[in-house]
Coordinates of N, CA and C in Angstrom, one line a residue:
X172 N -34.2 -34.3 41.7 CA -35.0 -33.3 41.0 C -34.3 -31.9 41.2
X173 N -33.8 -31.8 42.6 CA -33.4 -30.3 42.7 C -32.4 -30.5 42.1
X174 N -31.2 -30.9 42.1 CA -30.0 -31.2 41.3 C -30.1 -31.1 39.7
X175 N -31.0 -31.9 39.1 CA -31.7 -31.5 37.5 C -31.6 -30.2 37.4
X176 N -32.7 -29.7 38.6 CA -32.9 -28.0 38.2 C -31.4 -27.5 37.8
X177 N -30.5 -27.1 39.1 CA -29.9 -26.3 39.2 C -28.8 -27.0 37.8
X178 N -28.6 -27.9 37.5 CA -28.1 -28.1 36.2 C -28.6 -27.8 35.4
X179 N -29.9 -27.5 35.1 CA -30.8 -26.6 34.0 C -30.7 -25.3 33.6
X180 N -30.6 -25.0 35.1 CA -30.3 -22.9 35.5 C -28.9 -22.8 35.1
X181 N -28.3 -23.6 35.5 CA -26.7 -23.8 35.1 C -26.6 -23.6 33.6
X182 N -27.1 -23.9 32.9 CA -27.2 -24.7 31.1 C -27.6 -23.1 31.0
X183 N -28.7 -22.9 31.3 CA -29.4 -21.3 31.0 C -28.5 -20.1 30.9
X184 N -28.0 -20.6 31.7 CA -27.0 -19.3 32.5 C -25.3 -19.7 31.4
X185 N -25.5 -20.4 31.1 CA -23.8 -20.2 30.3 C -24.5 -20.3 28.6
X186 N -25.7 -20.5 28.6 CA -26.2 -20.3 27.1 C -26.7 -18.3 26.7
X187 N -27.2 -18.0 27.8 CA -27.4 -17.0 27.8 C -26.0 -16.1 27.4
X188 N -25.0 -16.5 28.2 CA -23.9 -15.5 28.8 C -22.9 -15.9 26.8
X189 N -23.0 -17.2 26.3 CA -22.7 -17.4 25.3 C -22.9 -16.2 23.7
X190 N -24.4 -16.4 23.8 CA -25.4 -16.0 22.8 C -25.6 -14.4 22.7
X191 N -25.8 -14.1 24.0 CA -26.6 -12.8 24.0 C -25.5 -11.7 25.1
X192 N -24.6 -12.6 25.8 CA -24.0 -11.7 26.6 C -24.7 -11.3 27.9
X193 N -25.4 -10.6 28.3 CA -26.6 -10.2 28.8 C -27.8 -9.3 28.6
X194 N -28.8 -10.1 29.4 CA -30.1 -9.2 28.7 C -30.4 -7.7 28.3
X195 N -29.7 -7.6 29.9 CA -29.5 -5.6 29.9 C -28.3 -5.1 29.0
X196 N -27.2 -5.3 28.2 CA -26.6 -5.4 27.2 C -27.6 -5.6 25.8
X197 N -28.6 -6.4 25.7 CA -29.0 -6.8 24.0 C -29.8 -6.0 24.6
X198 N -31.0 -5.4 25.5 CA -31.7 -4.0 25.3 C -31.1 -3.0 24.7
X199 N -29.9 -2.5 25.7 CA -29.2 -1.7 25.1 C -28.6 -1.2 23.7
X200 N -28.4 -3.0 23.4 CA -28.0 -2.4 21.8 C -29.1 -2.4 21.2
X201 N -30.4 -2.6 21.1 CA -31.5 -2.9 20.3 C -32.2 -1.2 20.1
X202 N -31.6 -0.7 21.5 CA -32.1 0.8 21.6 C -31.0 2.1 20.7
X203 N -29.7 1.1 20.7 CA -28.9 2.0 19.7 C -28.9 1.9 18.7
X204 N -29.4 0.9 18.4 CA -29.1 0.7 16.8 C -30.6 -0.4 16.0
X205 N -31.7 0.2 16.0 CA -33.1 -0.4 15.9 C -32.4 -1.1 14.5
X206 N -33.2 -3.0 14.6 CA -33.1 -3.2 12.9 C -32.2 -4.1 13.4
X207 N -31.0 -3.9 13.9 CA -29.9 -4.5 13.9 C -29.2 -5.7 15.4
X208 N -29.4 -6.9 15.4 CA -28.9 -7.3 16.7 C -27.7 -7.3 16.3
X209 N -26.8 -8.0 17.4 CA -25.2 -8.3 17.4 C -25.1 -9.6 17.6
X210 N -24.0 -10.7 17.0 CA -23.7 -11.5 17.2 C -22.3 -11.6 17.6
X211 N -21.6 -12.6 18.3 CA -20.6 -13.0 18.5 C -19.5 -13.8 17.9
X212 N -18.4 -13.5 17.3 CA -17.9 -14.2 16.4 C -16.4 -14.5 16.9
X213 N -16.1 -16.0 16.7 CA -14.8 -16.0 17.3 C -12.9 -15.6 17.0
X214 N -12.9 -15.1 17.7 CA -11.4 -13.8 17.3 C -10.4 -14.3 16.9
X215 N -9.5 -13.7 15.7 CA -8.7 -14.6 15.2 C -6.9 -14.7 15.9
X216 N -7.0 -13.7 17.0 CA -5.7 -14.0 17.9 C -5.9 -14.7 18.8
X217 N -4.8 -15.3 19.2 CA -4.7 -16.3 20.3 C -4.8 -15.9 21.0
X218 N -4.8 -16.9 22.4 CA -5.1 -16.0 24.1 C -3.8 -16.0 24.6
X219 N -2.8 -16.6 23.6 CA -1.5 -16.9 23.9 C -1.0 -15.7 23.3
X220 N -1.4 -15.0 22.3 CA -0.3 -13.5 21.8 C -0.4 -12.9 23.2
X221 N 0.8 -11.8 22.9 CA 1.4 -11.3 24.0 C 0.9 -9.6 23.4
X222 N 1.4 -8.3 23.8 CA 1.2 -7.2 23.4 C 1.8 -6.1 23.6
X223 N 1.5 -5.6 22.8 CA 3.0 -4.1 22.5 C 2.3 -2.8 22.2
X224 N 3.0 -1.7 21.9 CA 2.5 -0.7 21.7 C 2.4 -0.1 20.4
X225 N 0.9 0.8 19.9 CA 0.9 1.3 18.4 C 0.1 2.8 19.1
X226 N 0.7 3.8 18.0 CA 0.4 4.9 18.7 C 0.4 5.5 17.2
X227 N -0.8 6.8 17.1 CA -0.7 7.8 15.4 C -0.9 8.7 15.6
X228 N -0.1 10.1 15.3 CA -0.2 11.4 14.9 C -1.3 11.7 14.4
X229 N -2.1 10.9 13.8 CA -3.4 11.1 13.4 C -5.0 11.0 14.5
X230 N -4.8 10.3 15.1 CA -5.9 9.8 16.1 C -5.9 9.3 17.1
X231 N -6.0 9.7 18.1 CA -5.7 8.6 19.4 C -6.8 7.3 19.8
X232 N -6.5 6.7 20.6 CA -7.0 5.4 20.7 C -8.4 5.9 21.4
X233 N -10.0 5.4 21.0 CA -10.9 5.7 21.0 C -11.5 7.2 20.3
X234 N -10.4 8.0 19.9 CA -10.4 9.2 19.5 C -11.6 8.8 18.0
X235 N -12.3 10.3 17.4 CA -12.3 10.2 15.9 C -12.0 10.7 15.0
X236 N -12.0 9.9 13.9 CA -11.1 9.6 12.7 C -11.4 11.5 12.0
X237 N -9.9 11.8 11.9 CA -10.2 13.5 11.3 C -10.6 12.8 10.0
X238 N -11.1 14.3 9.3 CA -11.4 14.2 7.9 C -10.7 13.8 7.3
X239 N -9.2 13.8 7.4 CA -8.8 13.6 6.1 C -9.0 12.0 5.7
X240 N -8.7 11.2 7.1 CA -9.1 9.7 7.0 C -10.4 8.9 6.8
X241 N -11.2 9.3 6.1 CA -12.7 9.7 5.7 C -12.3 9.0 4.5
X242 N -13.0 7.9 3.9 CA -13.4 7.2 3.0 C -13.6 8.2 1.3
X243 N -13.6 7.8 0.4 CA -14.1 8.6 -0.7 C -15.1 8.1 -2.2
X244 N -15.8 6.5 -0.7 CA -16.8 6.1 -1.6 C -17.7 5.8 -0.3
X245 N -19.0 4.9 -0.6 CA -20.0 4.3 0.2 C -20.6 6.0 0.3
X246 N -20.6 6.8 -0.3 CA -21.5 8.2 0.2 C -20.4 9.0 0.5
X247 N -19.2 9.1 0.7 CA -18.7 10.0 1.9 C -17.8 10.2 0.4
X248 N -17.2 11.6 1.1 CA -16.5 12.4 -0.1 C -14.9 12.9 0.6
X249 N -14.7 11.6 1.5 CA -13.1 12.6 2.5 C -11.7 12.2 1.7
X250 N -10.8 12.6 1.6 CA -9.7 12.5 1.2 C -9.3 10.9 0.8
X251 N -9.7 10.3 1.9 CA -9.0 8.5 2.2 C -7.5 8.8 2.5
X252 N -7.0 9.6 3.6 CA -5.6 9.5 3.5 C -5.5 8.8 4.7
X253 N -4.6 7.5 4.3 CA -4.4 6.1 4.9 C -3.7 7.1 6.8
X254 N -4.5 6.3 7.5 CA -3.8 6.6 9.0 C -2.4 6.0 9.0
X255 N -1.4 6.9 9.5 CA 0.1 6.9 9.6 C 0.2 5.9 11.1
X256 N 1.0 5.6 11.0 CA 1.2 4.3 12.5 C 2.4 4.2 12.7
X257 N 2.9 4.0 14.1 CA 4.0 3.8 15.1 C 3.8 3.0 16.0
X258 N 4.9 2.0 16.0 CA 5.0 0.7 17.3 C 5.9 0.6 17.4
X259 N 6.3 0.2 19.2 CA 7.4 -0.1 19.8 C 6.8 -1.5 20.8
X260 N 7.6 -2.2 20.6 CA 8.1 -3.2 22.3 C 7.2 -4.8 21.8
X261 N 7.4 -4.7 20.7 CA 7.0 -6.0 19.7 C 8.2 -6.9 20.0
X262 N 7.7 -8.2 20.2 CA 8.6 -9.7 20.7 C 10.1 -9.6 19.6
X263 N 11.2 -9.4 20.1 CA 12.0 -9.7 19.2 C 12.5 -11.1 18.5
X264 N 11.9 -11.9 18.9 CA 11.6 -12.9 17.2 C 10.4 -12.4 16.3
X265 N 10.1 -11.3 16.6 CA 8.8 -11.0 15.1 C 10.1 -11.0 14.0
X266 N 9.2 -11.8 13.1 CA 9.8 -12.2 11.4 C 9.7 -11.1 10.5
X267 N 8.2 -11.0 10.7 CA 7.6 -9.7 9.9 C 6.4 -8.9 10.5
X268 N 5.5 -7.6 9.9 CA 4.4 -7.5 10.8 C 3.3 -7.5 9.6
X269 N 2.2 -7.2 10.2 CA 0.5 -7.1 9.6 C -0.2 -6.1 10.0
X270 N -0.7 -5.1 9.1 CA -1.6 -4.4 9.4 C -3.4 -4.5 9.4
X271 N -4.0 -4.5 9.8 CA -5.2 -4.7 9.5 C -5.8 -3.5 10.2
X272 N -7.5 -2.7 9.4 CA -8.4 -2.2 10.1 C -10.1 -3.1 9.5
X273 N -10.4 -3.3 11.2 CA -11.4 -3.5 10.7 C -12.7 -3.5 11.7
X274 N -13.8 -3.3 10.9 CA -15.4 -2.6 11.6 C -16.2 -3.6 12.0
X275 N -16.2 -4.1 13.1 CA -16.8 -5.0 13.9 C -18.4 -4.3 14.0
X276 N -18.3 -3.2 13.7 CA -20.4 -2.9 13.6 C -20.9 -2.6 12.8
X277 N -20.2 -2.9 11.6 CA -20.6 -3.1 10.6 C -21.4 -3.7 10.1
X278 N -22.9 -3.2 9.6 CA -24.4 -4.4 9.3 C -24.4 -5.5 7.8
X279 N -23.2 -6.2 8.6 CA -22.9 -7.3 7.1 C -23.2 -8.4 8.3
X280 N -23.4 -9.0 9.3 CA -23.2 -9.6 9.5 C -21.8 -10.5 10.3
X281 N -20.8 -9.5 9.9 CA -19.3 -10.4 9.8 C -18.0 -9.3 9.9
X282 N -19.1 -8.4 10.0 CA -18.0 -7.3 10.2 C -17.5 -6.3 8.8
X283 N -16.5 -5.7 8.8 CA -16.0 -5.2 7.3 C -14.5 -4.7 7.6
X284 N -13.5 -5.6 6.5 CA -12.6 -5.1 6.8 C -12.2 -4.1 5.5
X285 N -11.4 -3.1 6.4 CA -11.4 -1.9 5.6 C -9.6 -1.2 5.1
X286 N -8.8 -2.5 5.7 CA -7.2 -2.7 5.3 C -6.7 -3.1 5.7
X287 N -5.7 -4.2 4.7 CA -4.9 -5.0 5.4 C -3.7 -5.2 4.3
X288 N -2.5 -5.2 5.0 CA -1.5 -4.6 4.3 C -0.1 -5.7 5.5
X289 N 0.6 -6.7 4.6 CA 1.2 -7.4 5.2 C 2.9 -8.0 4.7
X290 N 3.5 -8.6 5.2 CA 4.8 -9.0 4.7 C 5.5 -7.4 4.8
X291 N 5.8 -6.8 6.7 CA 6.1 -6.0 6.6 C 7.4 -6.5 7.1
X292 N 8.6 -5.8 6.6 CA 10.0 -6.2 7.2 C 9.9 -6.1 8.7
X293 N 10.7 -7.2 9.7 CA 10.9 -6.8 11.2 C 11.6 -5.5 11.5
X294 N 12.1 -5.1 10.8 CA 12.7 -3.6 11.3 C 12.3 -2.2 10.8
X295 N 11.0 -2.5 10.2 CA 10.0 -1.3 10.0 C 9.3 -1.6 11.4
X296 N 8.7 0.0 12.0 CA 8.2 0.2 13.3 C 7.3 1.3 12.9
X297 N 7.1 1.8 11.4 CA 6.5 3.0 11.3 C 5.7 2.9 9.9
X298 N 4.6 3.0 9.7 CA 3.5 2.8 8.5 C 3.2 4.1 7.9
X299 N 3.3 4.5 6.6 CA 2.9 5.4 6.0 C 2.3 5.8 5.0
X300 N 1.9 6.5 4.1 CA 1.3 6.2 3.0 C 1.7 5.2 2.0
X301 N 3.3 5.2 2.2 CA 3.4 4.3 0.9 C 4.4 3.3 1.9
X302 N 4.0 2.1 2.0 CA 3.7 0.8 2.4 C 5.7 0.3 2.1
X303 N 6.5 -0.5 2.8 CA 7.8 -0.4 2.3 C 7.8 -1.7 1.2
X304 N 9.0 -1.9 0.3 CA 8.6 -2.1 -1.2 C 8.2 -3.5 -1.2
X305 N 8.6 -4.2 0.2 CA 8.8 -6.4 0.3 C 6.9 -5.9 1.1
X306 N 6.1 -5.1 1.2 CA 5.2 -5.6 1.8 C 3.5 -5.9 1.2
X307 N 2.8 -6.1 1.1 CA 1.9 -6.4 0.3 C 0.5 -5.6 0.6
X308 N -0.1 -5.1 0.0 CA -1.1 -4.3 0.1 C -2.2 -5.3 -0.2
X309 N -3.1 -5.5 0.7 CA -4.0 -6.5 0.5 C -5.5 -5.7 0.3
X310 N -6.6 -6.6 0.0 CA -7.7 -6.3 -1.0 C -8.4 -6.7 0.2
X311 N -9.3 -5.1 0.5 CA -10.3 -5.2 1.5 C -11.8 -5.9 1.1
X312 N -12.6 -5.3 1.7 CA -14.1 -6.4 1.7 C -14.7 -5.7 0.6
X313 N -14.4 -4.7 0.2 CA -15.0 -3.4 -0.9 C -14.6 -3.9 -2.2
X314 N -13.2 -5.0 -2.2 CA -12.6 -5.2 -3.3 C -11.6 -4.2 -4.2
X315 N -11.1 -3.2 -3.1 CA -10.2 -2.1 -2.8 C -8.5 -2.1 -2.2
X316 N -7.9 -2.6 -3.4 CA -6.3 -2.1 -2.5 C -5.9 -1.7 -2.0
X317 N -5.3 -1.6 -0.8 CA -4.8 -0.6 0.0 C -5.5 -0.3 1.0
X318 N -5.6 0.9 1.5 CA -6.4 1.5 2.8 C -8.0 2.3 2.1
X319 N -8.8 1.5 2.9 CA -10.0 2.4 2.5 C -10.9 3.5 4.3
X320 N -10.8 4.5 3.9 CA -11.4 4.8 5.5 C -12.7 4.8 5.9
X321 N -12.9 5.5 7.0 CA -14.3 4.9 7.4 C -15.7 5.7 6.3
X322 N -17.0 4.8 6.7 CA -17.9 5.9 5.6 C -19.1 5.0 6.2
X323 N -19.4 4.7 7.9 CA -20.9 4.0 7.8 C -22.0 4.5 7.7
X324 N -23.0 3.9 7.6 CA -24.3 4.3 7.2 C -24.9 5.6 7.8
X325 N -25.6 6.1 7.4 CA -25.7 7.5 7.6 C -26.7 7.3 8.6
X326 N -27.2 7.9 10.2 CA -27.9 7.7 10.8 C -27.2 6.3 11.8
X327 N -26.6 5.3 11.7 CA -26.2 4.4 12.2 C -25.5 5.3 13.6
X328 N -25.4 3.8 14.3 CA -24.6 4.1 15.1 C -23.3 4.3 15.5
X329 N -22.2 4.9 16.3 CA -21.3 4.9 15.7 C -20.5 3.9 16.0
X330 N -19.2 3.6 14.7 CA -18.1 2.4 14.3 C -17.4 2.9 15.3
X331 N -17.0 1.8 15.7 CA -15.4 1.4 16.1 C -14.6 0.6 15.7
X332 N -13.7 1.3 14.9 CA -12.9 0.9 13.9 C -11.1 0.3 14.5
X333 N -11.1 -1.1 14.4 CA -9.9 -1.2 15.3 C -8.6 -1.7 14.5
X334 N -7.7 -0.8 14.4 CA -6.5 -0.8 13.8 C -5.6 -1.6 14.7
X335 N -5.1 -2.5 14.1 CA -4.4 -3.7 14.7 C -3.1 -3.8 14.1
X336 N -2.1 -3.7 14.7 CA -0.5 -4.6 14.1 C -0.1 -5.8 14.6
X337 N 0.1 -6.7 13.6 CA 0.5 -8.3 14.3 C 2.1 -8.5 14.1
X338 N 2.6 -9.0 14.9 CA 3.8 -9.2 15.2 C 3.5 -11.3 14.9
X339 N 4.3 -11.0 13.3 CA 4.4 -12.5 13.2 C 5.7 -13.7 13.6
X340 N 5.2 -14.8 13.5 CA 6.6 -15.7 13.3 C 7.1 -15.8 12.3
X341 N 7.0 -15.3 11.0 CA 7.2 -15.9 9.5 C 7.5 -14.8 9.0
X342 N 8.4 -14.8 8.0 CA 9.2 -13.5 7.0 C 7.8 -13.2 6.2
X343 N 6.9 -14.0 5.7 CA 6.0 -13.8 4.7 C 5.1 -14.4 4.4
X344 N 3.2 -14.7 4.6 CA 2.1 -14.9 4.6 C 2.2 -15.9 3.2
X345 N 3.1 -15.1 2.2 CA 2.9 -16.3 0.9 C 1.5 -16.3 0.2
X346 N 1.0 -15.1 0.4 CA -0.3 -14.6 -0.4 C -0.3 -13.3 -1.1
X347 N -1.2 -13.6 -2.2 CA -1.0 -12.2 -3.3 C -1.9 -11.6 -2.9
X348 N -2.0 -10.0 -3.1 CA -2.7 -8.8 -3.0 C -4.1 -9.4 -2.8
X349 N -4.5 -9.8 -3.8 CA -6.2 -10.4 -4.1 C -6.7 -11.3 -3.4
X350 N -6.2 -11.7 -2.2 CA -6.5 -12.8 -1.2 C -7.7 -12.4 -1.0
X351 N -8.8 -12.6 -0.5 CA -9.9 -12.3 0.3 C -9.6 -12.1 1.5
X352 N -9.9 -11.3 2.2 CA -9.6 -10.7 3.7 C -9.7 -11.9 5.1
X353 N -10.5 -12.6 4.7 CA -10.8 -13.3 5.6 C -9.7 -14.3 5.4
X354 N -9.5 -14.8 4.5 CA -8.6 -15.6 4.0 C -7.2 -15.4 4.5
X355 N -6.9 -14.0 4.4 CA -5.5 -13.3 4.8 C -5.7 -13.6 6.3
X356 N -6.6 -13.3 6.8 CA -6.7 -13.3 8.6 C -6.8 -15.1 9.4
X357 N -7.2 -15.8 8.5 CA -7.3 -17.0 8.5 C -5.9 -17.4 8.6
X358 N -4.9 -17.1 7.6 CA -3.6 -17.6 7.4 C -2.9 -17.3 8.2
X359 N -2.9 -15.9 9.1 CA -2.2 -14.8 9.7 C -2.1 -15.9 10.9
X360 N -3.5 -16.2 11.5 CA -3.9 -16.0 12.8 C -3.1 -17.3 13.5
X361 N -2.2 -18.4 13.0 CA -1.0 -18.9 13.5 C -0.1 -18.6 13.8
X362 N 0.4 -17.9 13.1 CA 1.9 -17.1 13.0 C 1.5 -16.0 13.8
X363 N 0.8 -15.7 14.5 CA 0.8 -14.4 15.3 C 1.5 -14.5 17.3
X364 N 2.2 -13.8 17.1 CA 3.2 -13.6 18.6 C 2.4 -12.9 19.3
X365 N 2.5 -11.5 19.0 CA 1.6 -10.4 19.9 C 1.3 -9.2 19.1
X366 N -0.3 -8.5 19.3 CA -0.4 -7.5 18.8 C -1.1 -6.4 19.6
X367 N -0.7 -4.9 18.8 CA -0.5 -3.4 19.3 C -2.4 -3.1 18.3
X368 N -2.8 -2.1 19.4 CA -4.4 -1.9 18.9 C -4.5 -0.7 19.2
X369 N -5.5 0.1 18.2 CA -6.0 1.3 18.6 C -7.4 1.1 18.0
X370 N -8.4 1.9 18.6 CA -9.7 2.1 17.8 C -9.7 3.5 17.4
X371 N -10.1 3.5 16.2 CA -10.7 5.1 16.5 C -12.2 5.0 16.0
X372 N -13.3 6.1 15.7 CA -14.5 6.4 16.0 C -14.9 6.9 14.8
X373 N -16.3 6.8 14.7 CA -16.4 8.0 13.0 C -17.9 7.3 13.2
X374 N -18.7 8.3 12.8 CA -20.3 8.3 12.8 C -20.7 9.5 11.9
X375 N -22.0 9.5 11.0 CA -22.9 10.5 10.2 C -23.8 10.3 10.5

């Protein structure tokens, strides 16, 4: 009988730590953000990628997103000028790379991705406005080409928005612009070696 139990408390204890994380954690967020719980969704890198460095003249890592990188729909009226990006010390068999940003608190359920832009040559290290000519600009969750910036709900809590570069095994994904995002990240998430992260921040 005692044995049962502590196999019970056991069960409890790794369903809990599963689902909810912990208790004092799901108060917390229930207190930041009324309306809204959080769920757990499972990550599309391996535990096997390895990691390098991404760094922007625009924002630093947890920093937030200046104006100019401000969205120019969902309400907001900022510029949308795509965040500039720099990486070093990426695996030298990367084929090609991948950019992605995307809003993990985002009240969809599933997150929101907000750009993804891939089939980058291995010997580009530096992202710009205008994308180099072999790479593909992919169709975020908005149904938006290219880079869209942040713009959450007004009153919400604040996003953290995490800009990611993938360091792949493959010269090229083999998908057109119009993929569905998830779809692209689906495809990606084999061919990935190691990837470079920054977040940055933005609230109204």
């Amino acid at each position: 009988m005692r044995r049962s139990t502590r196999a019970a408390a056991a069960l409890a204890g790794v369903t809990l730590a599963v689902t909810g994380v912990t208790a004092t954690n799901a108060a917390a967020h229930n207190k930041s953000a009324p309306g809204y719980g959080f769920t757990k969704i499972r990550k599309g890198v391996p535990d096997s990628a390895g990691h390098f460095t991404v760094t922007s003249p625009d924002v630093r890592d947890n920093g937030a997103f200046p104006a100019s990188a401000w969205a120019d729909s969902f309400g907001c009226t900022g510029p949308n000028q795509q965040i500039r990006l720099s990486w070093r010390g990426a695996p030298k068999s990367t084929r090609s790379y991948a950019v992605t940003m995307f809003d993990p608190d985002a009240p969809s359920g599933a997150g929101f991705w907000h750009w993804l832009t891939w089939d980058i040559p291995p010997a580009v290290t530096t992202l710009g406005p205008t994308p180099p000519p072999t790479a593909v600009s992919g169709t975020d969750d908005a149904g938006v080409t290219g880079y869209l910036g942040p713009c959450p709900p007004s009153g919400d809590i604040p996003h953290h928005y995490e800009i990611t570069i993938y360091a792949l095994d493959t010269p090229s994904l083999s998908l057109p612009p119009t993929t569905p995002a998830t779809v692209t990240t689906f495809t990606m998430s084999p061919h990935i070696l190691a990837t470079a992260c920054l977040t940055a921040i933005a609230a109204r």
